[in-house]
Coordinates of C-alpha atoms in Angstrom, one line a residue:
M33 CA -32.1 -102.8 90.6
D34 CA -35.6 -104.1 90.0
L35 CA -38.9 -102.7 91.4
R36 CA -38.9 -105.1 94.4
A37 CA -35.4 -104.0 95.5
E38 CA -36.5 -100.3 95.2
L39 CA -39.6 -100.9 97.3
L40 CA -37.7 -102.9 99.9
K41 CA -35.4 -100.0 100.5
S42 CA -38.2 -97.6 101.4
I43 CA -40.0 -100.3 103.5
W44 CA -36.8 -101.0 105.4
Y45 CA -36.8 -97.3 106.5
A46 CA -40.4 -97.6 107.6
F47 CA -39.8 -100.8 109.5
T48 CA -36.7 -99.4 111.3
A49 CA -38.7 -96.3 112.2
L50 CA -41.3 -98.4 113.9
D51 CA -38.6 -100.2 115.9
V52 CA -38.5 -97.8 118.8
E53 CA -36.3 -99.9 121.1
K54 CA -33.8 -100.7 118.3
S55 CA -34.2 -104.4 119.0
G56 CA -34.9 -105.5 115.4
K57 CA -38.6 -106.2 116.3
V58 CA -41.8 -104.3 115.8
S59 CA -45.2 -104.9 117.5
K60 CA -47.9 -106.6 115.5
S61 CA -50.4 -103.8 115.7
Q62 CA -47.9 -101.4 114.1
L63 CA -47.1 -103.9 111.4
K64 CA -50.9 -104.3 110.7
V65 CA -51.2 -100.5 110.2
L66 CA -48.1 -100.5 108.0
S67 CA -49.4 -103.3 105.9
H68 CA -52.8 -101.7 105.5
N69 CA -51.1 -98.4 104.3
L70 CA -48.9 -100.4 101.9
Y71 CA -52.0 -102.0 100.4
T72 CA -53.5 -98.6 99.9
V73 CA -50.6 -96.7 98.3
L74 CA -49.6 -99.7 96.1
C75 CA -53.2 -100.1 94.9
I76 CA -53.4 -103.7 95.9
P77 CA -56.7 -105.3 97.0
H78 CA -56.9 -105.6 100.8
D79 CA -56.8 -109.1 102.2
P80 CA -57.9 -108.8 105.8
V81 CA -58.2 -112.5 106.3
A82 CA -54.5 -113.2 105.4
L83 CA -53.5 -110.1 107.5
E84 CA -55.3 -111.4 110.6
E85 CA -54.2 -114.9 110.0
H86 CA -50.5 -114.0 109.7
F87 CA -50.6 -111.6 112.7
R88 CA -52.9 -113.6 115.0
D89 CA -52.8 -112.7 118.7
D90 CA -52.2 -116.2 120.0
D91 CA -48.5 -115.8 119.4
D92 CA -47.2 -113.3 121.9
G93 CA -44.3 -110.9 121.3
P94 CA -43.2 -108.5 118.5
V95 CA -42.2 -109.6 115.0
S96 CA -38.7 -109.3 113.6
S97 CA -37.9 -108.3 110.1
Q98 CA -37.2 -111.9 109.1
G99 CA -40.6 -112.9 110.4
Y100 CA -42.3 -110.0 108.5
M101 CA -40.5 -110.7 105.2
P102 CA -42.5 -113.9 104.2
Y103 CA -45.9 -112.0 104.5
L104 CA -44.4 -108.9 102.8
N105 CA -43.2 -111.0 99.8
K106 CA -46.3 -113.2 99.5
Y107 CA -49.2 -110.8 100.0
I108 CA -47.7 -107.4 98.9
L109 CA -44.6 -107.4 96.8
D110 CA -45.6 -110.4 94.6
K111 CA -48.9 -108.6 93.8
V112 CA -47.3 -105.2 92.9
E113 CA -47.5 -104.2 89.2
E114 CA -45.3 -101.5 87.8
G115 CA -47.2 -98.5 86.6
A116 CA -50.3 -99.4 88.6
F117 CA -49.4 -97.1 91.5
V118 CA -47.8 -93.7 92.1
K119 CA -44.2 -94.4 93.2
E120 CA -43.9 -90.9 94.8
D121 CA -46.9 -91.6 97.1
F122 CA -45.4 -94.8 98.3
D123 CA -42.0 -93.1 99.0
E124 CA -43.8 -90.3 100.7
L125 CA -45.6 -92.7 103.1
C126 CA -42.2 -94.4 104.1
W127 CA -40.5 -91.0 104.3
T128 CA -43.3 -89.7 106.7
L129 CA -42.8 -92.7 109.0
T130 CA -39.0 -92.5 109.1
A131 CA -38.6 -88.7 109.1
K132 CA -40.6 -88.3 112.3
K133 CA -38.0 -90.4 114.2
N134 CA -34.7 -89.8 112.4
Y135 CA -34.8 -86.5 110.4
K136 CA -33.9 -83.6 112.8
P137 CA -33.6 -80.2 110.9
D138 CA -32.5 -77.0 112.6
R139 CA -35.2 -76.0 115.1
N140 CA -34.4 -72.3 114.5
G141 CA -35.4 -72.6 110.9
N142 CA -31.9 -72.2 109.5
S143 CA -31.9 -75.5 107.5
I144 CA -30.5 -75.2 104.0
V145 CA -33.1 -77.5 102.4
S146 CA -36.9 -77.6 103.0
H147 CA -38.8 -80.7 104.2
Q148 CA -39.9 -81.4 100.6
D149 CA -36.4 -81.1 99.3
A150 CA -35.2 -83.4 102.1
F151 CA -37.8 -86.0 100.9
K152 CA -36.4 -85.7 97.3
L153 CA -32.8 -86.1 98.5
W154 CA -34.0 -89.1 100.5
C155 CA -35.4 -90.6 97.3
L156 CA -32.2 -89.9 95.4
F157 CA -30.2 -91.4 98.2
N158 CA -32.2 -94.6 98.0
F159 CA -31.6 -94.8 94.3
L160 CA -27.8 -94.3 94.5
S161 CA -27.2 -96.3 97.8
E162 CA -25.7 -99.8 97.8
D163 CA -27.9 -102.9 97.8
K164 CA -26.7 -103.8 101.3
Y165 CA -28.4 -103.2 104.7
P166 CA -28.0 -101.0 106.6
L167 CA -28.3 -98.7 103.5
V168 CA -25.2 -96.4 102.9
M169 CA -24.0 -94.4 100.0
V170 CA -20.3 -94.7 99.1
P171 CA -18.2 -91.5 98.9
D172 CA -18.0 -91.7 95.1
E173 CA -21.8 -91.6 94.8
V174 CA -22.0 -88.8 97.4
E175 CA -19.6 -86.8 95.3
Y176 CA -21.6 -87.7 92.1
L177 CA -24.9 -86.5 93.6
L178 CA -23.4 -83.3 95.1
K179 CA -21.8 -82.5 91.7
K180 CA -25.1 -82.9 89.8
I181 CA -26.8 -80.5 92.3
C182 CA -24.0 -78.0 92.0
T183 CA -23.9 -78.3 88.2
A184 CA -27.7 -77.5 88.2
M185 CA -26.9 -74.2 90.1
N186 CA -23.8 -73.5 87.9
V187 CA -21.6 -73.9 91.0
E188 CA -18.4 -75.9 91.2
L189 CA -18.1 -78.5 94.1
N190 CA -15.0 -78.3 96.2
S191 CA -13.9 -82.0 96.1
C192 CA -10.9 -81.5 98.5
E193 CA -13.3 -80.1 101.2
L194 CA -15.6 -83.1 100.7
D195 CA -12.7 -85.5 101.1
D196 CA -11.7 -83.7 104.3
Y197 CA -15.3 -83.9 105.6
L198 CA -15.5 -87.7 104.8
S199 CA -12.1 -88.4 106.4
Q200 CA -13.2 -86.6 109.6
E201 CA -16.4 -88.7 109.9
P202 CA -15.9 -92.0 111.8
Q203 CA -17.6 -94.1 109.0
G204 CA -17.1 -91.6 106.2
Q205 CA -14.7 -93.8 104.2
G206 CA -17.1 -96.8 104.2
G207 CA -20.1 -94.6 103.2
L208 CA -22.7 -92.2 104.7
T209 CA -26.2 -93.0 105.9
V210 CA -29.1 -90.9 104.6
W211 CA -29.3 -88.9 107.9
Q212 CA -25.6 -88.2 107.9
F213 CA -26.0 -87.0 104.3
L214 CA -28.9 -84.7 105.1
D215 CA -27.0 -83.3 108.1
M216 CA -24.0 -82.7 105.8
V217 CA -26.2 -80.8 103.3
N218 CA -28.0 -78.8 106.0
S219 CA -24.7 -77.8 107.5
G220 CA -24.2 -75.5 104.5
R221 CA -20.5 -76.5 104.3
F222 CA -20.7 -77.2 100.5
L223 CA -23.6 -74.8 99.6
R224 CA -22.7 -71.7 101.5
G225 CA -23.8 -68.4 100.1
I226 CA -26.6 -70.0 97.9
E227 CA -30.3 -69.1 98.5
Q228 CA -32.7 -71.8 99.5
E229 CA -34.9 -71.2 96.4
A230 CA -31.9 -71.9 94.1
I231 CA -31.1 -75.1 96.0
S232 CA -34.7 -76.2 95.9
M233 CA -34.8 -75.7 92.1
A234 CA -31.5 -77.6 91.7
V235 CA -32.8 -80.5 93.8
E236 CA -36.0 -80.6 91.8
E237 CA -34.1 -80.6 88.5
V238 CA -31.8 -83.5 89.6
Y239 CA -34.8 -85.4 91.0
Q240 CA -36.8 -85.1 87.7
E241 CA -33.7 -86.0 85.7
V242 CA -33.1 -89.2 87.7
I243 CA -36.8 -90.1 87.9
E244 CA -37.1 -89.2 84.2
D245 CA -40.3 -87.2 84.1
G246 CA -41.5 -83.5 83.5
Y247 CA -43.9 -81.2 81.6
L248 CA -43.9 -81.0 77.7
W249 CA -46.3 -79.6 75.2
K250 CA -47.9 -82.3 72.9
K251 CA -49.8 -81.9 69.7
G252 CA -53.1 -83.8 69.4
Q253 CA -53.7 -86.3 66.6
L254 CA -57.3 -85.4 65.8
R255 CA -57.9 -81.8 66.8
R256 CA -54.2 -80.9 66.2
N257 CA -54.2 -78.6 69.2
W258 CA -51.3 -78.2 71.7
S259 CA -51.8 -79.4 75.3
E260 CA -49.4 -79.4 78.2
R261 CA -48.9 -83.0 79.6
W262 CA -46.8 -84.5 82.3
F263 CA -44.5 -87.1 80.7
M264 CA -42.8 -90.1 82.5
L265 CA -40.1 -92.0 80.6
K266 CA -39.4 -95.7 81.1
P267 CA -37.1 -97.8 78.9
S268 CA -40.0 -99.4 77.1
V269 CA -42.7 -96.7 77.2
L270 CA -43.2 -92.9 77.3
S271 CA -46.4 -92.3 79.3
Y272 CA -48.1 -88.9 79.6
Y273 CA -50.7 -87.7 82.1
M274 CA -53.0 -84.7 82.7
S275 CA -50.8 -83.4 85.6
E276 CA -47.8 -84.4 87.7
E277 CA -50.2 -86.2 90.2
R278 CA -50.5 -88.9 87.5
K279 CA -54.1 -89.6 88.4
E280 CA -55.5 -89.4 84.9
K281 CA -53.4 -91.1 82.2
K282 CA -53.9 -89.7 78.7
G283 CA -51.9 -92.1 76.7
S284 CA -48.5 -93.8 76.2
I285 CA -45.9 -94.2 73.4
A286 CA -44.4 -97.7 73.1
L287 CA -40.6 -97.5 72.5
D288 CA -38.7 -100.2 70.6
K289 CA -35.7 -100.4 68.3
T290 CA -37.7 -99.1 65.3
C291 CA -38.5 -95.8 67.0
C292 CA -36.4 -92.6 66.5
V293 CA -36.3 -89.1 67.7
E294 CA -35.9 -86.0 65.4
V295 CA -35.6 -82.3 66.1
L296 CA -38.1 -80.1 64.3
P297 CA -38.0 -76.5 63.2
D298 CA -40.1 -73.9 65.1
R299 CA -43.6 -73.5 63.7
D300 CA -47.2 -72.9 64.7
G301 CA -46.0 -70.5 67.4
K302 CA -44.1 -73.3 69.1
R303 CA -40.3 -73.4 69.7
C304 CA -37.9 -76.1 70.7
M305 CA -39.9 -78.8 68.9
F306 CA -39.0 -82.5 68.4
C307 CA -40.9 -85.6 67.4
V308 CA -40.9 -89.3 68.3
K309 CA -41.5 -91.5 65.3
T310 CA -42.9 -95.0 65.8
S311 CA -43.9 -97.6 63.2
S312 CA -47.6 -96.4 63.3
R313 CA -47.5 -92.7 64.2
T314 CA -45.4 -89.5 64.7
Y315 CA -45.8 -87.6 68.0
E316 CA -44.9 -83.9 67.9
M317 CA -43.8 -82.3 71.2
S318 CA -42.4 -78.9 72.3
A319 CA -40.0 -78.2 75.3
S320 CA -39.7 -75.0 77.3
D321 CA -36.1 -74.3 76.1
T322 CA -33.3 -75.8 74.0
R323 CA -31.6 -77.4 77.0
Q324 CA -34.8 -79.3 78.0
R325 CA -35.3 -80.4 74.4
Q326 CA -31.8 -81.7 74.3
E327 CA -32.2 -83.5 77.6
W328 CA -35.5 -85.1 76.5
T329 CA -34.2 -86.2 73.1
L330 CA -31.1 -87.7 74.6
A331 CA -33.0 -89.4 77.3
I332 CA -35.5 -90.9 74.8
Q333 CA -32.7 -92.0 72.5
T334 CA -30.9 -93.6 75.4
A335 CA -34.2 -95.4 76.5
I336 CA -34.6 -96.8 72.9
R337 CA -30.9 -98.0 73.0
L338 CA -31.4 -99.5 76.5
Q339 CA -34.6 -101.2 75.3
A340 CA -32.7 -102.7 72.4
E341 CA -29.9 -103.9 74.8
G342 CA -32.4 -105.3 77.3
K343 CA -31.4 -102.8 80.1
K344 CA -33.7 -101.0 82.5
S345 CA -32.7 -97.4 83.0
L346 CA -30.0 -94.9 82.0
H347 CA -29.2 -93.8 85.5
K348 CA -29.3 -97.4 86.7
D349 CA -26.9 -98.4 83.9
L350 CA -24.6 -95.4 84.8
K351 CA -24.8 -96.4 88.5
Q352 CA -23.8 -100.0 87.6
K353 CA -20.9 -98.7 85.4
R354 CA -19.7 -96.5 88.3
R355 CA -19.9 -99.5 90.6
E356 CA -17.8 -101.6 88.2
Q357 CA -15.3 -98.8 87.9
R358 CA -15.0 -98.7 91.7
E359 CA -14.5 -102.5 91.8
Q360 CA -11.8 -102.2 89.1
R361 CA -10.1 -99.4 91.1
E362 CA -10.2 -101.6 94.2
Q363 CA -8.7 -104.5 92.2
R364 CA -6.0 -102.3 90.8
K365 CA -5.3 -101.0 94.3
A366 CA -5.1 -104.6 95.7
A367 CA -2.8 -105.6 92.8
K368 CA -0.6 -102.6 93.5
E369 CA -0.5 -103.4 97.2
E370 CA 0.3 -107.1 96.3
E371 CA 3.1 -105.9 94.0
T372 CA 4.4 -103.6 96.8
Q373 CA 4.4 -106.5 99.2
R374 CA 6.2 -108.7 96.7
L375 CA 8.8 -106.0 96.1
K376 CA 9.2 -105.6 99.9
Q377 CA 9.7 -109.4 100.2
L378 CA 12.3 -109.3 97.4
Q379 CA 14.0 -106.4 99.2
E380 CA 14.0 -108.4 102.5
E381 CA 15.3 -111.4 100.6
K382 CA 18.1 -109.3 99.1
E383 CA 19.0 -107.9 102.5
R384 CA 19.0 -111.5 103.9
K385 CA 21.3 -112.6 101.1
L386 CA 23.6 -109.6 101.8
Q387 CA 23.7 -110.6 105.4
E388 CA 24.6 -114.1 104.5
L389 CA 27.3 -112.7 102.2
E390 CA 28.7 -110.7 105.1
L391 CA 28.7 -113.8 107.2
L392 CA 30.6 -115.6 104.5
K393 CA 33.1 -112.8 104.2
E394 CA 33.5 -112.8 108.0
A395 CA 34.0 -116.6 107.9
Q396 CA 36.6 -116.2 105.1
R397 CA 38.4 -113.6 107.3
Q398 CA 38.3 -116.0 110.2
A399 CA 39.6 -118.8 108.0
E400 CA 42.4 -116.6 106.8
I401 CA 43.3 -115.7 110.4
L402 CA 43.3 -119.4 111.3
L403 CA 45.4 -120.2 108.3
Q404 CA 47.9 -117.5 109.3
E405 CA 48.0 -118.8 112.8
E406 CA 48.5 -122.4 111.5
E407 CA 51.3 -121.1 109.2
Q408 CA 53.0 -119.3 112.1
R409 CA 52.7 -122.4 114.3
R410 CA 54.2 -124.5 111.6
R411 CA 57.0 -122.0 111.1
Q412 CA 57.7 -122.0 114.8
Q413 CA 57.7 -125.8 114.8
H414 CA 60.1 -125.7 111.9
E415 CA 62.3 -123.3 113.7
E416 CA 62.2 -125.3 116.8
M417 CA 63.0 -128.4 114.8
Q418 CA 65.9 -126.7 113.2
R419 CA 67.3 -125.6 116.5
T420 CA 66.8 -129.2 117.8
L421 CA 68.6 -130.6 114.8
E422 CA 71.5 -128.1 115.2
I423 CA 71.8 -129.2 118.8
Q424 CA 71.7 -132.8 117.8
L425 CA 74.3 -132.1 115.1
R426 CA 76.5 -130.5 117.6
E427 CA 76.1 -133.4 119.9
A428 CA 76.6 -135.7 116.9
E429 CA 79.8 -133.9 116.0
Q430 CA 80.9 -134.2 119.6
A431 CA 80.1 -137.9 119.7
R432 CA 80.4 -138.7 115.9
A433 CA 82.4 -141.7 116.5
S434 CA 80.1 -143.2 118.9
M435 CA 76.8 -141.9 117.4
Q436 CA 77.2 -142.6 113.6
A437 CA 74.3 -145.1 113.5
E438 CA 72.1 -142.7 115.5
M439 CA 73.1 -139.9 113.1
V440 CA 71.9 -141.9 110.1
L441 CA 68.6 -142.4 111.8
K442 CA 68.3 -138.7 112.5
E443 CA 69.0 -137.8 108.9
A444 CA 66.3 -140.2 107.7
E445 CA 63.9 -138.6 110.2
A446 CA 64.9 -135.2 108.9
E447 CA 64.2 -136.3 105.4
R448 CA 60.6 -137.4 106.4
Q449 CA 60.1 -134.1 108.1
R450 CA 61.1 -132.2 104.9
K451 CA 58.6 -134.3 102.8
R452 CA 55.9 -133.5 105.3
I453 CA 56.7 -129.8 105.1
L454 CA 56.5 -130.0 101.3
E455 CA 53.1 -131.7 101.5
L456 CA 51.9 -129.1 103.9
E457 CA 53.0 -126.3 101.5
D458 CA 51.3 -128.0 98.6
M459 CA 48.1 -128.3 100.7
Q460 CA 48.4 -124.6 101.5
E461 CA 48.5 -123.7 97.8
R462 CA 45.5 -125.9 97.0
L463 CA 43.6 -124.2 99.9
Q464 CA 44.5 -120.8 98.5
E465 CA 43.3 -121.8 95.0
A466 CA 40.0 -123.1 96.5
L467 CA 39.6 -119.8 98.4
Q468 CA 40.2 -117.8 95.2
Q469 CA 37.6 -119.9 93.4
E470 CA 35.1 -119.3 96.2
V471 CA 35.7 -115.6 96.0
K472 CA 35.2 -115.6 92.3
A473 CA 32.0 -117.6 92.7
R474 CA 30.7 -115.0 95.2
Q475 CA 31.6 -112.2 92.7
D476 CA 29.7 -114.0 89.9
E477 CA 26.7 -114.4 92.2
E478 CA 26.7 -110.7 93.1
A479 CA 26.9 -109.9 89.3
V480 CA 23.9 -112.1 88.6
R481 CA 22.0 -110.5 91.5
C482 CA 22.7 -107.0 90.0
A483 CA 21.6 -108.2 86.6
Q484 CA 18.4 -109.6 88.1
A485 CA 17.7 -106.3 89.9
R486 CA 18.3 -104.4 86.6
L487 CA 15.9 -106.7 84.8
L488 CA 13.2 -106.1 87.5
A489 CA 13.6 -102.4 87.1
E490 CA 13.3 -102.6 83.3
E491 CA 10.2 -104.8 83.7
E492 CA 8.6 -102.2 86.0
E493 CA 9.4 -99.4 83.6
K494 CA 7.9 -101.4 80.7
L495 CA 4.8 -102.1 82.8
K496 CA 4.4 -98.3 83.4
Q497 CA 4.8 -97.6 79.7
L498 CA 2.2 -100.2 78.9
M499 CA -0.3 -98.7 81.3
K500 CA 0.4 -95.2 79.9
L501 CA -0.2 -96.5 76.3
K502 CA -3.4 -98.2 77.5
E503 CA -4.7 -94.9 79.0
E504 CA -3.8 -93.0 75.8
Q505 CA -5.6 -95.7 73.7
E506 CA -8.7 -95.4 75.9
E507 CA -8.7 -91.6 75.6
Y508 CA -8.3 -91.9 71.8
I509 CA -11.2 -94.3 71.6
I510 CA -13.5 -92.0 73.6
K511 CA -12.4 -89.0 71.4
T512 CA -13.1 -91.0 68.2
Q513 CA -16.5 -92.0 69.5
R514 CA -17.4 -88.4 70.2
E515 CA -16.3 -87.3 66.8
K516 CA -18.3 -90.1 65.2
Q517 CA -21.4 -89.0 67.1
V518 CA -20.9 -85.3 66.0
L519 CA -20.5 -86.4 62.3
K520 CA -23.5 -88.6 62.6
Q521 CA -25.6 -85.8 64.0
E522 CA -24.4 -83.4 61.2
M523 CA -25.2 -86.0 58.5
E524 CA -28.7 -86.5 60.0
N525 CA -29.3 -82.7 60.0
K526 CA -28.1 -82.4 56.3
N527 CA -30.4 -85.3 55.3
K528 CA -33.3 -83.6 57.0
C529 CA -32.6 -80.3 55.2
L530 CA -32.3 -82.2 51.8
E531 CA -35.7 -84.0 52.5
E532 CA -37.4 -80.7 53.3
A533 CA -35.9 -79.1 50.1
Q534 CA -37.2 -82.0 48.0
K535 CA -40.6 -81.7 49.6
Q536 CA -40.7 -77.9 48.8
L537 CA -39.6 -78.6 45.2
E538 CA -42.4 -81.2 44.8
E539 CA -44.9 -78.7 46.2
V540 CA -43.7 -76.0 43.7
R541 CA -44.0 -78.5 40.8
V542 CA -47.6 -79.4 41.9
N543 CA -48.5 -75.7 42.2
R544 CA -47.1 -75.1 38.8
Q545 CA -49.1 -77.9 37.2
R546 CA -52.2 -76.6 38.9
V547 CA -51.6 -73.1 37.6
D548 CA -51.0 -74.4 34.1
Q549 CA -54.3 -76.3 34.2
D550 CA -56.1 -73.1 35.5
V551 CA -54.6 -71.1 32.6
M552 CA -55.6 -73.7 30.0
A553 CA -59.2 -73.7 31.5
A554 CA -59.3 -69.9 31.4
Q555 CA -58.1 -70.0 27.7
R556 CA -60.8 -72.5 26.9
K557 CA -63.4 -70.3 28.6
L558 CA -62.1 -67.2 26.7
R559 CA -62.3 -69.0 23.4
Q560 CA -65.8 -70.2 24.1
A561 CA -66.9 -66.7 25.2
S562 CA -65.4 -65.2 22.1
T563 CA -67.3 -67.7 20.0
N564 CA -70.5 -66.9 21.8
V565 CA -70.0 -63.1 21.3
K566 CA -69.5 -63.6 17.6
H567 CA -72.6 -65.8 17.4
W568 CA -74.7 -63.2 19.3
N569 CA -73.4 -60.4 17.1
V570 CA -74.5 -62.4 14.0
Q571 CA -77.9 -63.0 15.5
M572 CA -78.4 -59.4 16.5
N573 CA -77.4 -58.3 13.0
R574 CA -79.8 -60.7 11.5
L575 CA -82.7 -59.8 13.9
M576 CA -82.3 -56.1 13.6
H577 CA -82.1 -56.0 9.9
P578 CA -85.8 -56.1 8.8
I579 CA -87.1 -53.5 11.3
G580 CA -86.2 -50.2 9.5
P581 CA -87.8 -49.0 6.1
G582 CA -85.8 -48.8 2.9
D583 CA -84.2 -45.3 3.1
K584 CA -83.8 -45.3 6.8
R585 CA -82.2 -48.7 7.1
T586 CA -78.8 -47.5 7.5
N587 CA -79.6 -45.0 10.2
V588 CA -81.9 -47.3 12.1
S589 CA -79.6 -50.1 11.9
G590 CA -76.7 -47.9 12.9
G591 CA -78.7 -46.5 15.8
V592 CA -79.7 -50.0 17.0
F593 CA -76.1 -51.4 16.8
T594 CA -74.7 -48.3 18.6
G595 CA -77.2 -48.9 21.4
Y596 CA -76.1 -52.5 21.7
Q597 CA -72.4 -51.7 21.4
P598 CA -71.9 -50.9 25.2
L599 CA -73.8 -54.0 26.1
L600 CA -71.6 -56.2 24.0
S601 CA -68.5 -54.6 25.1
R602 CA -69.5 -55.1 28.8
R603 CA -70.2 -58.8 28.1
D604 CA -66.9 -59.2 26.4
S605 CA -65.0 -57.5 29.3
S606 CA -66.9 -59.7 31.8
L607 CA -66.1 -62.8 29.9
K608 CA -62.4 -61.8 29.8

């Protein structure tokens, strides 16, 4: 999500707040005031001529959002430069316009969040909402934001209660608007029993984490003193200001793939120290506690990695990954529904085949009944024919003499009837064989269907095993990556300790050489002083010799040298 999309979300709230009648149109005078304020907070030079030209009064009627967008893109959004304005001031302007109309906290003062915390939640909502208008936040992002707030307070979120709340809302499954989200937070349903101050601190912590800024102590380059600065992290630069109002920028640190972050030991009365090394300089900083140092070092390392990968922001990257995971879940759900539909169709097809098989069996039973009726009818015909033949035989016996020729004819007729009966019996046997073959074919078909159903069940079981293996592989990959990161961190710490030990060894060697040189210089001075003492002793002996007379030379010389003995000893001790 680029800067233009972020600004458009806040401007959309301001535009809809000015649309009092909810007709999608706003009066020109209100749009002039809105545009003038946008010029101011975005630090863009005012262009009153273009403003009056675009909103001239000769065209009656209010302006819709489609009519305002060309002017907004050409004269405002195209001129915006990232870092030239304070994003929080811009958001606060849009929040002020929309909160007057839409935000309705408890009039009795029983709201869970303050007005300032509601503004920060509104900013977080805009960051996590979908890039579709009207702006909504899907249930997964709602749960993600509430979990981060609860984690900052060391409280566990009740996901089941959140699901129940979203299922009760008319549009909860599709997403919540920012006003529904604020009403849900103010209801105290998920933050009951927690003080407002703790909630405010948690919202502030999550807001600073997502916006990626906060206070750190920084060591100066020239005076080497420590100063508290407000840092703001972007993927390509780490800027620091005098205070969180970001009116006076003190400097910036360009981040690229050559930069690195290292944890430093506590020294100079500062704790939780770390440094950012660039190709030209090393910046030393100190956090308030170990957790903040870990968050900053991780955030800066992630920014360096994202800069190398050409990405914009850690939280934007995480949001995109969560969106891709939701799309993958939707795709898997659609595939599962499609598979269920296909299995349902197969089940219906199987039931239809079974019904057809039942119909065939019923037709077979009807055919068997018809065959039995036909057989019975033929048997009756045969019996009737036999009775007729017996009658004819009796008549023939009675009139054999006169009916011999007719009897021969009747016998021939009987022979034809017998042949016909044999043919009918042969046809009956063939029909029975055909019926048995059809029954066998139906049984083979049923066996094939059973085998097909078994193969389908085996295929489904293998698919489940494959999915399980895939999940285990993903878990193993994640675990391996974590172990690799831990080993890498330990190796870096050991390398740092080794480098520090080598530096200390070099310092000891240099000190030892310097001490040796000092000892040698002292020995030279001592030798020179000893030489000078001997020389002065000789001179003193030579000069003091002629002063005393002959007999008293020894005493005088002895007295003189005894007088100079302490002086020489003192000089010798001072030289030592």
